[in-house]
CSV table of C-alpha atoms and ligand atoms in Angstrom, one decimal:
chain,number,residue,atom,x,y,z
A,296,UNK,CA,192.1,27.2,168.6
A,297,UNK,CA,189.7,27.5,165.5
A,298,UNK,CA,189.0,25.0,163.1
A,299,UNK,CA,191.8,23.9,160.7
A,300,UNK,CA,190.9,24.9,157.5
A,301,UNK,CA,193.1,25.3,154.5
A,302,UNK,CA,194.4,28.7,152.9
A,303,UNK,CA,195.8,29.4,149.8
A,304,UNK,CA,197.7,32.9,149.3
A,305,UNK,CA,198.4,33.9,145.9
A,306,UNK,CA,200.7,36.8,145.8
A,307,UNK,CA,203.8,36.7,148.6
A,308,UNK,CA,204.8,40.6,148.7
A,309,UNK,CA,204.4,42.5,152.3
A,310,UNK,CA,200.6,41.9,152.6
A,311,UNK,CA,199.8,38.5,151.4
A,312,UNK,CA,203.1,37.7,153.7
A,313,UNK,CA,201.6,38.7,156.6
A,314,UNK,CA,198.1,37.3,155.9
A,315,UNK,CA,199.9,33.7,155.3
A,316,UNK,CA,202.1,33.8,158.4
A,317,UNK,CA,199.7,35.3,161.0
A,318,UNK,CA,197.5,31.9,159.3
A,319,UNK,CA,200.2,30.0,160.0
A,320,UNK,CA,201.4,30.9,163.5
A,321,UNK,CA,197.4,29.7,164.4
A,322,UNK,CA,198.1,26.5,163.2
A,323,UNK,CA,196.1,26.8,159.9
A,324,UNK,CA,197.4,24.9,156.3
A,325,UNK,CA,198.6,28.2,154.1
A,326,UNK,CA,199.9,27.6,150.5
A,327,UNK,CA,202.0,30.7,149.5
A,328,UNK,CA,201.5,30.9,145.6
A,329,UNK,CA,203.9,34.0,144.0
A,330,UNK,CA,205.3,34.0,140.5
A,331,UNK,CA,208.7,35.0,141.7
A,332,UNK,CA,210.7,32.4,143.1
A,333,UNK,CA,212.5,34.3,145.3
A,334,UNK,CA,209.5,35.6,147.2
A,335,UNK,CA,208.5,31.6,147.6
A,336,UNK,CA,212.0,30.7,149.1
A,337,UNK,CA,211.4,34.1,151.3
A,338,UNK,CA,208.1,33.2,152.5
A,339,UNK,CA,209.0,29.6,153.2
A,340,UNK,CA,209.2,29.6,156.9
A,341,UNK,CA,206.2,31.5,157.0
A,342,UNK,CA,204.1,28.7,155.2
A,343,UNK,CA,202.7,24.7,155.1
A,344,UNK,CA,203.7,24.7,151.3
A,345,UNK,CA,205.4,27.3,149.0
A,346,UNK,CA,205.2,26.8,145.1
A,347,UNK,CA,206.3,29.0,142.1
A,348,UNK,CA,203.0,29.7,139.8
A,349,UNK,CA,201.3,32.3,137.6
A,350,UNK,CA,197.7,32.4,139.3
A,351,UNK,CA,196.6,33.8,135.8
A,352,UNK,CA,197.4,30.5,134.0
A,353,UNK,CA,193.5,28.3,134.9
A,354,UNK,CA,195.9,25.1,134.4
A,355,UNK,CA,198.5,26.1,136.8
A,356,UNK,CA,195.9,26.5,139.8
A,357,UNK,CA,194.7,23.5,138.7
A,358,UNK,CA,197.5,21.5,139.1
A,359,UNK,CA,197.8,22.8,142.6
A,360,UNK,CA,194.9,21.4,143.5
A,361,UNK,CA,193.4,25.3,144.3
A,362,UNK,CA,189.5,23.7,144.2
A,363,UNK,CA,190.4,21.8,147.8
A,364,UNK,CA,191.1,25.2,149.3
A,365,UNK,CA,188.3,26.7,151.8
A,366,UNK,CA,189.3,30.2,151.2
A,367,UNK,CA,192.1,31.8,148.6
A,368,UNK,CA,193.3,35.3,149.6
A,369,UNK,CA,194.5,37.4,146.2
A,370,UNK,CA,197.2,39.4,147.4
A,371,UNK,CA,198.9,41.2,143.8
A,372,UNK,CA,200.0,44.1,144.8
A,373,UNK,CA,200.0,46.9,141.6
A,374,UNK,CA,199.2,44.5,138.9
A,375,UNK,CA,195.3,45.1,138.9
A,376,UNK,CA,195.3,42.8,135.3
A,377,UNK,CA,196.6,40.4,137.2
A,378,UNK,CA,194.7,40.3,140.2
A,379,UNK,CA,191.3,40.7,138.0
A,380,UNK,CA,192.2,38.0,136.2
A,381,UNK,CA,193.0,35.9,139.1
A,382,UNK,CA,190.0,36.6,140.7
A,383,UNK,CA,188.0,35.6,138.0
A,384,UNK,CA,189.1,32.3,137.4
A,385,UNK,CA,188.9,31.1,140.7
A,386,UNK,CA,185.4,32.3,141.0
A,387,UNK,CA,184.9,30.3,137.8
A,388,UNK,CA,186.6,27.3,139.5
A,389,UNK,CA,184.2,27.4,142.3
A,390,UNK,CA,186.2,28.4,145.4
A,391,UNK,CA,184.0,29.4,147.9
A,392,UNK,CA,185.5,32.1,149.9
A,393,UNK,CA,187.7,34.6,147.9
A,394,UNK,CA,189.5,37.5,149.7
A,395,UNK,CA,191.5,40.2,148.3
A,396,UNK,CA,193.1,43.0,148.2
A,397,UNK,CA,192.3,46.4,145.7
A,398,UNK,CA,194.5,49.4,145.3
A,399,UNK,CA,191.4,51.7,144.5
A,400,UNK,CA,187.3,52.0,144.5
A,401,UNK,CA,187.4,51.5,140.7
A,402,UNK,CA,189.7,48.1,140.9
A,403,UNK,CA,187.8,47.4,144.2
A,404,UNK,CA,184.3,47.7,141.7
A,405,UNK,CA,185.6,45.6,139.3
A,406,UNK,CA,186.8,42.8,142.0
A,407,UNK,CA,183.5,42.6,143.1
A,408,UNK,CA,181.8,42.2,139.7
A,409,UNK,CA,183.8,39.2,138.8
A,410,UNK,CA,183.0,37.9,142.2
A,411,UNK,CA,184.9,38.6,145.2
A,412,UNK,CA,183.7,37.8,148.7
A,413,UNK,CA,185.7,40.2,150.6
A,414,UNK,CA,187.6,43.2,149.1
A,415,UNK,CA,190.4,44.9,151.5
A,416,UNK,CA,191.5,48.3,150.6
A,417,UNK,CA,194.6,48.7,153.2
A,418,UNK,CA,196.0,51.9,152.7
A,419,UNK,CA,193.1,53.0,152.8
A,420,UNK,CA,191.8,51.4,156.3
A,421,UNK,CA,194.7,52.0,157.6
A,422,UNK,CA,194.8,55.4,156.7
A,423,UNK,CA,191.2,55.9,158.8
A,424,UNK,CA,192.6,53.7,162.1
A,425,UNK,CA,195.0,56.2,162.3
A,426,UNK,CA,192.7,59.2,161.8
A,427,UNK,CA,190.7,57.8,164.3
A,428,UNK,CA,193.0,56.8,167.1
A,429,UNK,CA,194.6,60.6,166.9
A,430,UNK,CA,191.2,61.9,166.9
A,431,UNK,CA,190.1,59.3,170.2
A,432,UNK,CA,193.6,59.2,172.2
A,433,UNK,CA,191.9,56.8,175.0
A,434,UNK,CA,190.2,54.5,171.9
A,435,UNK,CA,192.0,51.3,171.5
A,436,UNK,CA,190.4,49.6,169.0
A,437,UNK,CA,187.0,49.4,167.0
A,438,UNK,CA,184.4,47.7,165.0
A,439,UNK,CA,182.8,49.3,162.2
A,440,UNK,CA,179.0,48.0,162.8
A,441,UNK,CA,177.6,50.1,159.7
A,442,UNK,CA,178.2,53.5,158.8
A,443,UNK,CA,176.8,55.3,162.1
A,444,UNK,CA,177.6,52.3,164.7
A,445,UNK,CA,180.6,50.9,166.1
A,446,UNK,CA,182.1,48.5,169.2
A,447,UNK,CA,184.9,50.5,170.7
A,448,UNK,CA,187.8,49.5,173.2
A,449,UNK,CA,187.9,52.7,175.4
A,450,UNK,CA,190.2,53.4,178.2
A,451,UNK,CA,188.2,54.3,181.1
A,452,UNK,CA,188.6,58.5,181.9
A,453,UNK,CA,190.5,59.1,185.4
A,454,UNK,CA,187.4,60.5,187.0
A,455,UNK,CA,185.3,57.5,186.7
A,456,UNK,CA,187.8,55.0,188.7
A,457,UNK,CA,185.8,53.6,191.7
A,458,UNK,CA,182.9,54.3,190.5
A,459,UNK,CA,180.2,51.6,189.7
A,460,UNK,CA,178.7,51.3,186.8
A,461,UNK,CA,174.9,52.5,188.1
A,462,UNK,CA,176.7,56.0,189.4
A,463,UNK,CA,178.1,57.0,186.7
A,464,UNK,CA,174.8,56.3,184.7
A,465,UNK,CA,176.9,55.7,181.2
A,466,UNK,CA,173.9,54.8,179.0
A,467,UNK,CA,171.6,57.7,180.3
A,468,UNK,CA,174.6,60.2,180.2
A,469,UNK,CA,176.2,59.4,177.2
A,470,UNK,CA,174.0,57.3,175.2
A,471,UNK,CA,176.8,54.1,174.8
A,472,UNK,CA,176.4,51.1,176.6
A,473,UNK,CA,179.5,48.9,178.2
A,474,UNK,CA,179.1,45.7,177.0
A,475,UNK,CA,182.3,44.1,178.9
A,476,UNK,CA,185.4,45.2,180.7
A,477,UNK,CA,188.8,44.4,179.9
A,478,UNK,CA,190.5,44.2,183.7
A,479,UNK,CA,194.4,42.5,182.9
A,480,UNK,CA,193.7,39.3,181.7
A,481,UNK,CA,190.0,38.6,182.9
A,482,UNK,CA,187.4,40.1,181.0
A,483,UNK,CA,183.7,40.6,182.0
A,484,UNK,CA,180.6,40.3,180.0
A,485,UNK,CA,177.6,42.1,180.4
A,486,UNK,CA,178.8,43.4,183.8
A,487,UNK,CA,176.0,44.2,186.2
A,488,UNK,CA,175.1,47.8,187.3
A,489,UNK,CA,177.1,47.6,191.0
A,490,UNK,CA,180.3,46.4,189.1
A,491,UNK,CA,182.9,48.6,190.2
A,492,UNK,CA,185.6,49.8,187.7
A,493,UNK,CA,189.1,50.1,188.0
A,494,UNK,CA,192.3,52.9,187.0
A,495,UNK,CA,193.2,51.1,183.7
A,496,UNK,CA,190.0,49.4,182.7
A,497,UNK,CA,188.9,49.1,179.4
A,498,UNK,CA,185.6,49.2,178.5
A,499,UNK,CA,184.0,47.7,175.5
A,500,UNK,CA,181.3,50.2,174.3
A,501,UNK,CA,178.6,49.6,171.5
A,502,UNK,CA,177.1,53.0,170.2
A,503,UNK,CA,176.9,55.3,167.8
A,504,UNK,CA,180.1,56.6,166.1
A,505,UNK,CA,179.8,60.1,167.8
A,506,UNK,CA,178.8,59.3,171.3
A,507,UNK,CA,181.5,57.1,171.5
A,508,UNK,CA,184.0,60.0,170.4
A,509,UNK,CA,182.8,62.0,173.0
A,510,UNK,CA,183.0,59.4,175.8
A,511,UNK,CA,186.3,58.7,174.2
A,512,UNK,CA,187.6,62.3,174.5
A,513,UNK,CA,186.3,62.5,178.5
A,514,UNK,CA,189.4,64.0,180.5
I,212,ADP,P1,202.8,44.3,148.7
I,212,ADP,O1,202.3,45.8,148.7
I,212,ADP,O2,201.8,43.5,149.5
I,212,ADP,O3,204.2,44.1,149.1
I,212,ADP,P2,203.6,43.5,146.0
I,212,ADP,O4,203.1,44.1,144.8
I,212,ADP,O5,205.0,43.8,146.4
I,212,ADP,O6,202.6,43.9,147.2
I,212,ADP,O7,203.4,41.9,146.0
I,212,ADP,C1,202.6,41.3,145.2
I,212,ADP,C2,203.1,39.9,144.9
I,212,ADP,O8,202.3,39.3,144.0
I,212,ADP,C3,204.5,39.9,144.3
I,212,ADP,O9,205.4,39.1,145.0
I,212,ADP,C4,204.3,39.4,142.9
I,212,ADP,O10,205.3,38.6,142.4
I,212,ADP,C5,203.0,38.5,143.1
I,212,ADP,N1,202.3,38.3,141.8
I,212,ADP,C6,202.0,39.3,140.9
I,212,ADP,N2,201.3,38.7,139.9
I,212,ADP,C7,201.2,37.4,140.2
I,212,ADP,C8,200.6,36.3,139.5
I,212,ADP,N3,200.0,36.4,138.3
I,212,ADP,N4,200.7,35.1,140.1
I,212,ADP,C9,201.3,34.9,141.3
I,212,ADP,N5,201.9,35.9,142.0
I,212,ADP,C10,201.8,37.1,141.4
């Protein structure tokens, strides 16, 4: 379980819902902040704390006590003004970790002018998971390392099933590296060269972007 630390949520639509109740379900504090009453009764359940507030009034975050929060998460929707402004203050206020949530590069650019830690764009990262997991059928899942590297989850290809791991000679022939195996409910780090793998492995891969595709498009 990680550490509890204490989350604010300003905007209670689909997104900042789901941020606030994923929080929850681990345990964490969450405050869900939304102007409309009726999203704060909705999201309820799904929180610590729900209160009605306009995060674009500096005295109304106040009085919530918004400084004592380790991280506030912006999530307004379509109102850029809105969010801007929200954004602003609390960087004014002094909140260390500020996460949120831009419709497009030009609000995203602003966002991070007025001082945003952490700027989400979800359509449009969502938009790429799914280009990407049509374009890589066996590819589970994936960390963008920078532009040209990743850490993908790749189903391991038929022909490679009891096969060790110096056989099939994965870093010489494909230029990726298996950095642990996902076998069930065990996993195993750094596995050695006479590790044997298994029908239904998966195998954690760092590499670049296009040697992974390829080892992810193996028959
Ligand atoms: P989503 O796409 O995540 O569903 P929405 O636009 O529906 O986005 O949700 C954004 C939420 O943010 C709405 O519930 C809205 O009432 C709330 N919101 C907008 N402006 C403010 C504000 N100034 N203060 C607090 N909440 C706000």
């Amino acid at each position: 379980m990680p550490v509890k630390k204490q989350y604010a949520v300003i905007g209670l639509g689909r997104f900042g819902t789901s941020v606030a109740r994923k929080l929850h379900e681990a345990g964490q504090e969450v405050l869900g902040i939304d102007v409309i009453e009726e999203r704060v009764e909705d999201a309820e359940p799904y929180v610590t704390h729900a209160v009605v507030a306009d995060s674009t009034e500096e005295k109304a975050l106040s009085s919530i006590g918004i400084r004592n929060f380790d991280c506030v998460i912006v999530a307004i929707g379509n109102d850029m003004q809105a969010s801007i402004l929200t954004v602003s203050i609390l960087k004014e206020m002094g909140i260390k970790k500020i996460i949120t949530k831009a419709i497009g590069k030009r609000h995203g650019k602003v966002l991070e002018k007025v001082g945003a830690d952490w700027i989400i764009y979800p359509e449009r990262d969502m938009g790429e998971r799914v280009a990407n997991q049509l374009l890589s059928p066996n590819m589970l899942n994936y960390i963008e390392l920078s532009q040209e590297h990743s850490i993908e989850e790749i189903m391991i290809p038929s022909k490679m099933a009891e096969k060790n791991l110096r056989e099939l000679d994965i870093r010489a022939k494909y230029q990726v590296s298996v950095i642990a195996i996902v076998r069930g409910k065990e996993i195993i780090i750094s596995p050695s060269p006479d590790q044997l793998l298994y029908e239904k492995d998966i195998l954690v891969m760092i590499g670049r972007r296009e040697d992974l595709a390829k080892f992810a498009n193996i028959e």
